[in-house]
mmCIF file of C-alpha atoms in Angstrom:
data_model
loop_
_atom_site.group_PDB
_atom_site.id
_atom_site.type_symbol
_atom_site.label_atom_id
_atom_site.label_comp_id
_atom_site.label_asym_id
_atom_site.label_seq_id
_atom_site.Cartn_x
_atom_site.Cartn_y
_atom_site.Cartn_z
ATOM 1 C CA MET A 1 102.610 -76.925 -1.108
ATOM 2 C CA THR A 2 99.873 -79.198 0.045
ATOM 3 C CA THR A 3 96.718 -79.721 -1.829
ATOM 4 C CA ASP A 4 93.287 -80.326 -0.346
ATOM 5 C CA PRO A 5 91.701 -83.100 -2.288
ATOM 6 C CA GLN A 6 88.285 -81.560 -1.628
ATOM 7 C CA HIS A 7 89.503 -78.279 -2.835
ATOM 8 C CA PRO A 8 91.778 -78.456 -5.874
ATOM 9 C CA ASP A 9 93.900 -75.395 -6.689
ATOM 10 C CA THR A 10 92.906 -75.226 -10.293
ATOM 11 C CA PRO A 11 89.736 -73.300 -11.008
ATOM 12 C CA ALA A 12 88.469 -75.921 -13.290
ATOM 13 C CA HIS A 13 88.362 -78.194 -10.391
ATOM 14 C CA CYS A 14 86.755 -75.725 -7.926
ATOM 15 C CA ALA A 15 82.965 -75.413 -8.336
ATOM 16 C CA ARG A 16 82.538 -73.315 -5.168
ATOM 17 C CA HIS A 17 85.058 -70.736 -6.397
ATOM 18 C CA GLY A 18 83.235 -70.508 -9.696
ATOM 19 C CA ARG A 19 79.881 -69.727 -8.081
ATOM 20 C CA ARG A 20 81.493 -67.102 -5.821
ATOM 21 C CA ARG A 21 83.118 -65.402 -8.779
ATOM 22 C CA ARG A 22 79.828 -65.286 -10.686
ATOM 23 C CA LEU A 23 78.008 -63.885 -7.666
ATOM 24 C CA ALA A 24 80.731 -61.301 -7.133
ATOM 25 C CA GLY A 25 80.553 -60.240 -10.769
ATOM 26 C CA ALA A 26 76.805 -59.887 -10.694
ATOM 27 C CA ALA A 27 77.006 -57.838 -7.521
ATOM 28 C CA THR A 28 79.612 -55.568 -9.052
ATOM 29 C CA LEU A 29 77.388 -54.934 -12.060
ATOM 30 C CA ALA A 30 74.424 -54.239 -9.867
ATOM 31 C CA VAL A 31 76.329 -51.715 -7.779
ATOM 32 C CA ALA A 32 77.754 -50.033 -10.850
ATOM 33 C CA GLY A 33 74.303 -49.807 -12.456
ATOM 34 C CA ALA A 34 72.832 -48.333 -9.363
ATOM 35 C CA ALA A 35 75.623 -45.811 -9.241
ATOM 36 C CA LEU A 36 74.983 -44.813 -12.824
ATOM 37 C CA VAL A 37 71.316 -44.348 -12.124
ATOM 38 C CA GLY A 38 72.054 -42.363 -8.980
ATOM 39 C CA THR A 39 74.361 -39.972 -10.748
ATOM 40 C CA GLY A 40 71.837 -39.272 -13.509
ATOM 41 C CA ALA A 41 73.883 -40.665 -16.202
ATOM 42 C CA PHE A 42 70.789 -41.623 -18.172
ATOM 43 C CA SER A 43 69.650 -39.055 -20.680
ATOM 44 C CA SER A 44 66.065 -37.637 -20.216
ATOM 45 C CA TRP A 45 63.510 -35.961 -22.461
ATOM 46 C CA GLY A 46 61.411 -33.151 -20.827
ATOM 47 C CA ALA A 47 58.829 -30.612 -21.892
ATOM 48 C CA THR A 48 57.322 -27.635 -19.874
ATOM 49 C CA ALA A 49 54.291 -25.460 -20.680
ATOM 50 C CA SER A 50 52.999 -22.398 -18.838
ATOM 51 C CA ALA A 51 49.998 -20.086 -19.137
ATOM 52 C CA THR A 52 49.539 -16.697 -17.497
ATOM 53 C CA GLY A 53 46.239 -15.036 -16.803
ATOM 54 C CA GLY A 54 46.133 -11.327 -15.994
ATOM 55 C CA LEU A 55 44.398 -10.625 -12.691
ATOM 56 C CA THR A 56 43.205 -7.237 -11.609
ATOM 57 C CA ALA A 57 41.463 -6.346 -8.400
ATOM 58 C CA GLY A 58 38.188 -4.529 -8.836
ATOM 59 C CA SER A 59 37.513 -1.120 -7.389
ATOM 60 C CA VAL A 60 34.545 0.653 -5.806
ATOM 61 C CA SER A 61 34.106 4.371 -6.125
ATOM 62 C CA VAL A 62 31.132 6.719 -6.108
ATOM 63 C CA GLY A 63 31.017 10.288 -7.302
ATOM 64 C CA MET A 64 28.511 13.052 -6.672
ATOM 65 C CA VAL A 65 29.130 15.821 -9.139
ATOM 66 C CA ASP A 66 27.284 19.122 -9.038
ATOM 67 C CA ALA A 67 25.183 19.557 -12.140
ATOM 68 C CA ASN A 68 22.887 21.960 -13.961
ATOM 69 C CA GLY A 69 24.936 24.958 -12.992
ATOM 70 C CA GLY A 70 24.347 24.656 -9.278
ATOM 71 C CA THR A 71 26.286 23.632 -6.230
ATOM 72 C CA PHE A 72 24.695 21.309 -3.726
ATOM 73 C CA SER A 73 26.490 22.785 -0.744
ATOM 74 C CA THR A 74 25.299 26.340 -1.377
ATOM 75 C CA ALA A 75 23.587 27.555 1.775
ATOM 76 C CA VAL A 76 19.943 28.564 1.711
ATOM 77 C CA GLY A 77 18.852 31.154 4.247
ATOM 78 C CA ASN A 78 15.612 32.876 5.205
ATOM 79 C CA LEU A 79 13.411 29.982 4.274
ATOM 80 C CA LEU A 80 9.731 30.708 4.689
ATOM 81 C CA PRO A 81 7.011 28.096 4.882
ATOM 82 C CA ALA A 82 6.428 26.575 1.420
ATOM 83 C CA ASP A 83 9.739 27.909 0.126
ATOM 84 C CA TYR A 84 11.596 25.318 -1.909
ATOM 85 C CA PHE A 85 14.887 24.851 -3.695
ATOM 86 C CA TYR A 86 16.451 22.411 -6.114
ATOM 87 C CA ARG A 87 19.836 20.762 -6.088
ATOM 88 C CA TYR A 88 21.234 18.759 -8.991
ATOM 89 C CA VAL A 89 23.813 16.018 -8.756
ATOM 90 C CA ASP A 90 25.221 13.525 -11.230
ATOM 91 C CA VAL A 91 25.843 10.228 -9.468
ATOM 92 C CA THR A 92 28.721 8.446 -11.147
ATOM 93 C CA ASN A 93 30.069 4.965 -10.759
ATOM 94 C CA SER A 94 33.829 5.350 -10.866
ATOM 95 C CA GLY A 95 34.432 1.760 -9.917
ATOM 96 C CA SER A 96 35.291 -1.171 -12.113
ATOM 97 C CA ALA A 97 31.873 -2.724 -12.515
ATOM 98 C CA ALA A 98 28.225 -1.816 -12.558
ATOM 99 C CA SER A 99 26.549 -2.090 -9.210
ATOM 100 C CA THR A 100 23.461 -1.096 -7.292
ATOM 101 C CA PHE A 101 23.477 2.211 -5.480
ATOM 102 C CA THR A 102 21.465 3.351 -2.489
ATOM 103 C CA GLY A 103 21.295 6.767 -0.953
ATOM 104 C CA THR A 104 19.984 8.697 1.991
ATOM 105 C CA VAL A 105 18.850 12.236 2.591
ATOM 106 C CA THR A 106 19.364 13.462 6.115
ATOM 107 C CA ALA A 107 17.998 16.577 7.773
ATOM 108 C CA THR A 108 19.664 17.868 10.894
ATOM 109 C CA GLY A 109 18.969 20.519 13.460
ATOM 110 C CA ALA A 110 15.620 22.055 14.253
ATOM 111 C CA LEU A 111 14.473 21.659 10.674
ATOM 112 C CA ALA A 112 14.494 17.869 10.773
ATOM 113 C CA GLY A 113 10.937 16.792 10.189
ATOM 114 C CA SER A 114 9.991 20.009 8.409
ATOM 115 C CA LEU A 115 11.763 19.562 5.094
ATOM 116 C CA GLN A 116 9.947 17.593 2.430
ATOM 117 C CA VAL A 117 12.384 15.996 -0.019
ATOM 118 C CA ASP A 118 11.539 14.701 -3.491
ATOM 119 C CA VAL A 119 14.291 12.879 -5.347
ATOM 120 C CA THR A 120 13.860 12.413 -9.078
ATOM 121 C CA SER A 121 16.193 11.172 -11.775
ATOM 122 C CA CYS A 122 16.235 12.105 -15.415
ATOM 123 C CA SER A 123 17.578 9.898 -18.189
ATOM 124 C CA VAL A 124 19.384 12.918 -19.614
ATOM 125 C CA ALA A 125 20.896 15.949 -17.966
ATOM 126 C CA TRP A 126 18.477 18.317 -16.272
ATOM 127 C CA THR A 127 18.082 21.754 -17.726
ATOM 128 C CA THR A 128 16.632 24.914 -16.290
ATOM 129 C CA VAL A 129 14.564 27.106 -18.547
ATOM 130 C CA SER A 130 13.087 30.339 -17.245
ATOM 131 C CA GLY A 131 13.710 29.226 -13.706
ATOM 132 C CA ALA A 132 11.948 25.903 -14.134
ATOM 133 C CA SER A 133 13.921 22.665 -14.176
ATOM 134 C CA THR A 134 12.971 20.352 -16.986
ATOM 135 C CA CYS A 135 13.803 16.822 -18.036
ATOM 136 C CA SER A 136 13.645 16.205 -21.748
ATOM 137 C CA GLY A 137 14.086 12.484 -21.203
ATOM 138 C CA THR A 138 12.404 10.094 -18.832
ATOM 139 C CA GLN A 139 11.775 11.113 -15.231
ATOM 140 C CA THR A 140 11.792 8.561 -12.453
ATOM 141 C CA VAL A 141 10.807 9.267 -8.858
ATOM 142 C CA LEU A 142 13.477 7.713 -6.663
ATOM 143 C CA ALA A 143 12.126 8.724 -3.268
ATOM 144 C CA SER A 144 9.829 11.144 -1.541
ATOM 145 C CA GLY A 145 9.399 11.909 2.117
ATOM 146 C CA THR A 146 10.328 13.982 5.128
ATOM 147 C CA PRO A 147 13.516 12.923 6.866
ATOM 148 C CA THR A 148 13.398 13.228 10.618
ATOM 149 C CA THR A 149 16.049 13.075 13.274
ATOM 150 C CA GLY A 150 17.463 9.589 13.175
ATOM 151 C CA THR A 151 15.320 8.526 10.245
ATOM 152 C CA PRO A 152 16.794 9.607 6.931
ATOM 153 C CA LEU A 153 14.961 9.293 3.661
ATOM 154 C CA THR A 154 16.165 6.223 1.779
ATOM 155 C CA VAL A 155 16.780 6.621 -1.929
ATOM 156 C CA ALA A 156 16.900 3.656 -4.305
ATOM 157 C CA HIS A 157 19.210 4.767 -7.092
ATOM 158 C CA GLY A 158 19.242 1.345 -8.754
ATOM 159 C CA SER A 159 22.006 0.000 -10.938
ATOM 160 C CA ILE A 160 24.480 2.456 -12.425
ATOM 161 C CA ALA A 161 27.042 1.422 -15.017
ATOM 162 C CA THR A 162 30.597 2.669 -14.876
ATOM 163 C CA GLY A 163 31.800 5.824 -16.546
ATOM 164 C CA ALA A 164 30.744 9.429 -16.593
ATOM 165 C CA GLY A 165 28.582 8.777 -19.621
ATOM 166 C CA ASN A 166 26.351 6.543 -17.551
ATOM 167 C CA ALA A 167 25.884 9.020 -14.724
ATOM 168 C CA GLN A 168 22.491 9.174 -13.098
ATOM 169 C CA HIS A 169 21.116 12.697 -13.251
ATOM 170 C CA VAL A 170 19.451 13.338 -9.903
ATOM 171 C CA ARG A 171 17.375 16.300 -8.771
ATOM 172 C CA TYR A 172 16.617 16.940 -5.124
ATOM 173 C CA LYS A 173 13.681 19.220 -4.378
ATOM 174 C CA VAL A 174 13.569 20.439 -0.781
ATOM 175 C CA THR A 175 10.419 22.151 0.464
ATOM 176 C CA PHE A 176 10.011 23.798 3.845
ATOM 177 C CA ALA A 177 6.685 22.630 5.247
ATOM 178 C CA SER A 178 3.873 25.061 4.515
ATOM 179 C CA GLY A 179 2.451 24.435 7.960
ATOM 180 C CA ALA A 180 5.694 24.864 9.823
ATOM 181 C CA SER A 181 5.326 26.241 13.319
ATOM 182 C CA THR A 182 6.227 29.889 13.878
ATOM 183 C CA SER A 183 8.556 28.600 16.573
ATOM 184 C CA LEU A 184 10.858 27.576 13.735
ATOM 185 C CA GLN A 185 11.570 31.190 12.849
ATOM 186 C CA GLY A 186 15.321 31.648 12.722
ATOM 187 C CA ALA A 187 15.995 27.930 12.988
ATOM 188 C CA THR A 188 19.077 26.405 11.429
ATOM 189 C CA GLY A 189 19.962 22.977 10.166
ATOM 190 C CA SER A 190 21.262 21.182 7.147
ATOM 191 C CA ILE A 191 20.236 18.827 4.433
ATOM 192 C CA ALA A 192 22.689 16.151 3.324
ATOM 193 C CA ALA A 193 22.520 13.661 0.499
ATOM 194 C CA SER A 194 24.657 10.545 0.432
ATOM 195 C CA VAL A 195 25.075 7.828 -2.155
ATOM 196 C CA SER A 196 26.858 4.541 -1.643
ATOM 197 C CA ASN A 197 27.265 1.138 -3.170
ATOM 198 C CA THR A 198 28.503 -2.115 -1.797
ATOM 199 C CA VAL A 199 30.215 -4.798 -3.827
ATOM 200 C CA VAL A 200 30.598 -8.289 -2.438
ATOM 201 C CA GLY A 201 32.794 -10.856 -4.114
ATOM 202 C CA GLY A 202 32.619 -14.588 -3.721
ATOM 203 C CA THR A 203 31.321 -15.204 -7.238
ATOM 204 C CA ASP A 204 32.671 -17.757 -9.721
ATOM 205 C CA ARG A 205 34.769 -15.747 -12.181
ATOM 206 C CA THR A 206 35.938 -18.697 -14.231
ATOM 207 C CA GLY A 207 34.199 -17.411 -17.282
ATOM 208 C CA GLY A 208 35.619 -13.945 -16.874
ATOM 209 C CA MET B 12 37.958 -45.354 41.556
ATOM 210 C CA THR B 13 38.428 -43.408 44.707
ATOM 211 C CA PRO B 14 36.071 -40.511 45.453
ATOM 212 C CA SER B 15 38.814 -37.928 44.952
ATOM 213 C CA ARG B 16 39.778 -39.346 41.568
ATOM 214 C CA ARG B 17 36.096 -39.453 40.599
ATOM 215 C CA ARG B 18 35.768 -35.744 41.429
ATOM 216 C CA ARG B 19 38.812 -34.859 39.361
ATOM 217 C CA TRP B 20 37.420 -36.869 36.468
ATOM 218 C CA ARG B 21 34.080 -35.061 36.678
ATOM 219 C CA ARG B 22 35.781 -31.637 36.746
ATOM 220 C CA ARG B 23 37.802 -32.484 33.675
ATOM 221 C CA ALA B 24 34.713 -33.746 31.853
ATOM 222 C CA ALA B 25 32.814 -30.576 32.708
ATOM 223 C CA ALA B 26 35.704 -28.436 31.448
ATOM 224 C CA VAL B 27 35.703 -30.303 28.163
ATOM 225 C CA VAL B 28 31.947 -29.735 27.734
ATOM 226 C CA VAL B 29 32.261 -25.998 28.468
ATOM 227 C CA ALA B 30 35.178 -25.603 26.102
ATOM 228 C CA GLY B 31 33.218 -27.329 23.382
ATOM 229 C CA GLY B 32 30.282 -25.022 23.911
ATOM 230 C CA LEU B 33 32.493 -21.965 23.569
ATOM 231 C CA LEU B 34 34.592 -23.093 20.663
ATOM 232 C CA GLY B 35 31.789 -24.744 18.741
ATOM 233 C CA PRO B 36 30.103 -21.581 17.498
ATOM 234 C CA LEU B 37 33.453 -20.088 16.530
ATOM 235 C CA ALA B 38 34.184 -23.040 14.362
ATOM 236 C CA GLY B 39 30.590 -23.199 13.212
ATOM 237 C CA THR B 40 29.362 -24.301 9.892
ATOM 238 C CA ALA B 41 28.345 -20.843 8.615
ATOM 239 C CA PRO B 42 30.019 -20.249 5.267
ATOM 240 C CA ALA B 43 32.720 -17.625 5.186
ATOM 241 C CA GLN B 44 31.599 -14.365 3.600
ATOM 242 C CA ALA B 45 33.694 -12.143 1.417
ATOM 243 C CA ALA B 46 34.416 -8.753 2.908
ATOM 244 C CA PRO B 47 32.260 -6.106 1.186
ATOM 245 C CA TRP B 48 33.834 -3.123 -0.505
ATOM 246 C CA GLN B 49 31.877 0.076 -0.166
ATOM 247 C CA GLY B 50 32.093 3.430 -1.835
ATOM 248 C CA SER B 51 30.193 6.520 -0.757
ATOM 249 C CA ALA B 52 29.868 10.226 -1.426
ATOM 250 C CA THR B 53 28.039 12.955 0.477
ATOM 251 C CA ALA B 54 27.006 16.526 -0.165
ATOM 252 C CA THR B 55 25.616 18.850 2.489
ATOM 253 C CA ALA B 56 23.848 22.197 2.333
ATOM 254 C CA PRO B 57 23.219 24.421 5.357
ATOM 255 C CA VAL B 58 19.689 25.766 5.620
ATOM 256 C CA SER B 59 18.050 28.305 7.887
ATOM 257 C CA THR B 60 14.645 29.833 8.203
ATOM 258 C CA ALA B 61 13.482 33.415 8.190
ATOM 259 C CA ARG B 62 12.182 35.592 11.006
ATOM 260 C CA TRP B 63 9.486 38.155 10.517
ATOM 261 C CA GLY B 64 8.134 40.931 12.659
ATOM 262 C CA SER B 65 7.774 44.686 13.061
ATOM 263 C CA GLY B 66 8.459 47.270 15.709
ATOM 264 C CA LEU B 67 7.733 50.903 16.358
ATOM 265 C CA THR B 68 10.406 53.499 16.966
ATOM 266 C CA LEU B 69 9.892 57.107 17.981
ATOM 267 C CA VAL B 70 12.053 59.111 15.619
ATOM 268 C CA ALA B 71 11.230 62.575 16.894
ATOM 269 C CA GLY B 72 8.493 64.599 18.475
ATOM 270 C CA ALA B 73 6.000 63.943 21.209
ATOM 271 C CA GLY B 74 4.744 60.664 22.599
ATOM 272 C CA SER B 75 6.418 57.432 23.572
ATOM 273 C CA VAL B 76 6.836 53.884 22.383
ATOM 274 C CA ALA B 77 6.239 50.892 24.620
ATOM 275 C CA ALA B 78 9.209 48.784 25.568
ATOM 276 C CA ASP B 79 8.037 45.913 23.420
ATOM 277 C CA ARG B 80 7.779 48.289 20.464
ATOM 278 C CA THR B 81 4.223 47.267 19.695
ATOM 279 C CA SER B 82 2.482 50.562 20.491
ATOM 280 C CA TYR B 83 2.961 54.300 20.478
ATOM 281 C CA SER B 84 0.990 56.702 22.659
ATOM 282 C CA LEU B 85 0.525 60.424 22.437
ATOM 283 C CA SER B 86 -1.547 62.531 24.800
ATOM 284 C CA THR B 87 -2.948 65.404 22.840
ATOM 285 C CA THR B 88 -3.603 68.887 24.118
ATOM 286 C CA VAL B 89 -5.100 72.035 22.794
ATOM 287 C CA ALA B 90 -1.755 72.894 21.338
ATOM 288 C CA THR B 91 -0.802 70.980 18.219
ATOM 289 C CA GLN B 92 1.698 68.216 18.746
ATOM 290 C CA ALA B 93 3.473 65.963 16.298
ATOM 291 C CA GLY B 94 5.173 62.625 16.722
ATOM 292 C CA TYR B 95 7.263 60.911 14.065
ATOM 293 C CA VAL B 96 7.135 57.157 14.344
ATOM 294 C CA ASP B 97 8.750 54.485 12.210
ATOM 295 C CA LEU B 98 7.181 51.064 11.845
ATOM 296 C CA ALA B 99 10.234 49.006 11.003
ATOM 297 C CA ASN B 100 10.511 45.570 9.437
ATOM 298 C CA THR B 101 12.479 43.761 12.117
ATOM 299 C CA GLY B 102 12.459 40.434 10.282
ATOM 300 C CA THR B 103 14.930 38.973 7.825
ATOM 301 C CA VAL B 104 12.689 38.923 4.766
ATOM 302 C CA PRO B 105 10.616 41.516 2.958
ATOM 303 C CA ALA B 106 7.145 41.823 4.411
ATOM 304 C CA THR B 107 3.937 43.785 4.281
ATOM 305 C CA LEU B 108 3.527 45.848 7.456
ATOM 306 C CA SER B 109 0.335 47.106 9.035
ATOM 307 C CA LEU B 110 -0.627 49.447 11.848
ATOM 308 C CA ASP B 111 -3.773 50.687 13.548
ATOM 309 C CA VAL B 112 -4.423 54.257 14.623
ATOM 310 C CA ALA B 113 -6.961 55.058 17.332
ATOM 311 C CA ILE B 114 -7.861 58.494 18.662
ATOM 312 C CA GLY B 115 -10.021 58.864 21.717
ATOM 313 C CA ALA B 116 -12.112 61.643 20.257
ATOM 314 C CA VAL B 117 -13.884 62.446 17.087
ATOM 315 C CA VAL B 118 -11.473 64.459 15.034
ATOM 316 C CA GLY B 119 -11.341 65.669 11.486
ATOM 317 C CA GLY B 120 -8.528 66.442 9.156
ATOM 318 C CA ALA B 121 -5.593 64.122 8.562
ATOM 319 C CA PRO B 122 -3.928 63.459 11.860
ATOM 320 C CA ALA B 123 -1.965 60.417 10.585
ATOM 321 C CA THR B 124 0.145 60.585 7.443
ATOM 322 C CA VAL B 125 2.697 58.222 5.973
ATOM 323 C CA CYS B 126 5.675 59.443 3.980
ATOM 324 C CA SER B 127 7.381 57.187 1.430
ATOM 325 C CA VAL B 128 10.735 58.351 2.778
ATOM 326 C CA ALA B 129 11.843 59.497 6.193
ATOM 327 C CA TRP B 130 10.164 62.647 7.411
ATOM 328 C CA ASP B 131 12.186 65.802 7.717
ATOM 329 C CA THR B 132 11.286 66.261 11.322
ATOM 330 C CA THR B 133 12.815 69.708 11.518
ATOM 331 C CA ALA B 134 10.969 71.184 8.594
ATOM 332 C CA ASP B 135 7.998 68.872 9.065
ATOM 333 C CA THR B 136 8.083 67.972 5.414
ATOM 334 C CA CYS B 137 8.053 64.820 3.292
ATOM 335 C CA ALA B 138 10.431 64.689 0.333
ATOM 336 C CA GLY B 139 8.613 61.719 -1.092
ATOM 337 C CA THR B 140 4.997 60.802 -1.459
ATOM 338 C CA THR B 141 2.521 61.185 1.367
ATOM 339 C CA THR B 142 -0.399 58.910 2.078
ATOM 340 C CA THR B 143 -3.129 59.854 4.513
ATOM 341 C CA VAL B 144 -4.207 57.110 6.855
ATOM 342 C CA THR B 145 -7.937 56.845 6.386
ATOM 343 C CA LEU B 146 -9.692 57.240 9.714
ATOM 344 C CA THR B 147 -13.310 56.643 10.437
ATOM 345 C CA ALA B 148 -15.242 58.571 13.044
ATOM 346 C CA LEU B 149 -17.007 56.279 15.436
ATOM 347 C CA VAL B 150 -18.930 56.941 18.622
ATOM 348 C CA GLY B 151 -16.634 59.126 20.659
ATOM 349 C CA ARG B 152 -13.499 58.073 18.835
ATOM 350 C CA THR B 153 -11.754 57.851 15.521
ATOM 351 C CA ALA B 154 -9.908 54.845 14.154
ATOM 352 C CA GLY B 155 -8.342 53.466 11.057
ATOM 353 C CA SER B 156 -5.577 51.263 9.782
ATOM 354 C CA TYR B 157 -2.804 51.329 7.267
ATOM 355 C CA THR B 158 -1.032 48.578 5.339
ATOM 356 C CA SER B 159 2.067 49.139 3.276
ATOM 357 C CA PRO B 160 1.168 48.976 -0.405
ATOM 358 C CA GLY B 161 4.096 46.685 -1.118
ATOM 359 C CA LEU B 162 6.793 44.693 0.558
ATOM 360 C CA VAL B 163 9.003 46.561 2.945
ATOM 361 C CA ALA B 164 12.560 45.313 2.833
ATOM 362 C CA ALA B 165 14.090 43.887 5.951
ATOM 363 C CA GLY B 166 15.373 46.807 8.010
ATOM 364 C CA ASP B 167 13.303 49.380 6.182
ATOM 365 C CA ALA B 168 10.297 51.134 7.709
ATOM 366 C CA VAL B 169 6.977 52.820 7.212
ATOM 367 C CA HIS B 170 7.364 56.474 8.183
ATOM 368 C CA LEU B 171 4.323 57.791 10.057
ATOM 369 C CA ARG B 172 3.595 61.232 11.374
ATOM 370 C CA VAL B 173 0.862 61.793 13.947
ATOM 371 C CA LYS B 174 -0.107 65.433 14.237
ATOM 372 C CA LEU B 175 -3.043 66.635 16.278
ATOM 373 C CA GLY B 176 -4.183 69.660 18.278
ATOM 374 C CA GLY B 177 -7.250 71.346 19.618
ATOM 375 C CA VAL B 178 -8.510 68.317 21.466
ATOM 376 C CA VAL B 179 -7.595 66.831 24.792
ATOM 377 C CA SER B 180 -7.426 63.162 24.157
ATOM 378 C CA GLY B 181 -5.023 60.387 23.328
ATOM 379 C CA VAL B 182 -3.664 58.753 20.200
ATOM 380 C CA THR B 183 -2.514 55.163 20.038
ATOM 381 C CA VAL B 184 -0.663 53.560 17.155
ATOM 382 C CA THR B 185 -0.359 49.783 17.249
ATOM 383 C CA ALA B 186 1.799 47.548 15.068
ATOM 384 C CA THR B 187 -0.333 44.728 13.738
ATOM 385 C CA THR B 188 0.041 41.937 11.234
ATOM 386 C CA VAL B 189 3.217 41.217 9.361
ATOM 387 C CA VAL B 190 2.891 39.196 6.183
ATOM 388 C CA PRO B 191 6.216 38.008 4.821
ATOM 389 C CA ARG B 192 6.851 37.741 1.133
ATOM 390 C CA PRO B 193 5.162 34.889 -0.689
ATOM 391 C CA ALA B 194 6.856 31.479 -0.828
ATOM 392 C CA ALA B 195 9.264 31.146 -3.685
ATOM 393 C CA ASP B 196 11.830 29.032 -5.470
ATOM 394 C CA ARG B 197 15.041 29.594 -3.549
ATOM 395 C CA THR B 198 17.356 27.553 -5.743
ATOM 396 C CA LEU B 199 19.391 30.586 -6.682
ATOM 397 C CA GLY B 200 19.390 32.069 -3.206
#
């Protein structure tokens, strides 16, 4: 066996081999450490919190309930000039929140333009005593006018809270014009009342 | 740049401008609006108006009624003649009915009589109450009018008998004003 004088066989005499071994050892440790990290060998402490808020979609619903013993849709025949009749309706907000209601009264047929309509609300239910309708609470005139073809009478019902207990007690008085032309003898038509509300979202509900 | 390339470049530029003009408003800056929710309810009542009028009908006896039912004529002779005429309420509501009686001669007696029920034209009798139509003698003629004392129901009638003799003349009965019942509260029908 020959020996290179620049490169003795004994480790003690080989500085280059020593550096290589140290580098190799360090590399081995580095690779092993990386492998440990990669395989999740380190223990970890974790905590998770959650909160749930109940969300419910709102609803919009309007009710017109016959009131004071009458029925709105009951036909009225043989009207003479200055004849009149009453109809009573409870307007209810069956939706999920108070909102503003508007209404219309429409007259159709040959009688459009000849039916005077007066819409009045009462803070309590209407009653009829001896044929006369009375309001023992506060009366409020909601609208008054003569609907014509294409131009209904607009009724401002205002804000109505939800629930049957907050119903708006509405009376419609319909009067056939005292000066109606005799050409209207035997004429037919109809009177229709509508109530609606519109709810638009887009409000900040952070607070509820 | 050659002329042809310049034209292509201009066409492309114009297309870009047009596309921007069309797409711009669509992607405008107006804020998005929440869709409204609407509730509604409707109630409807049919309505109709009344008709009012009257018409004459010859029930029995002499004379004739005009086609339009507005008049009745009887030519009188020396012999006594009688005509039974109904003045009917041809409207759809109760009404007060009226008629005029005119005789072309001065006559006495009670040539025109109303019965509260239909005349028995065979026996010439009234089972109800009779009312004489008051006539006034004028120059060469006699005339008067009658109005029902109350409302006559739709379809009902005033029952008139005209009975005259001993004079050659003519009698005319004319249906006149009809006054329908007064205006009323119709809430209950």
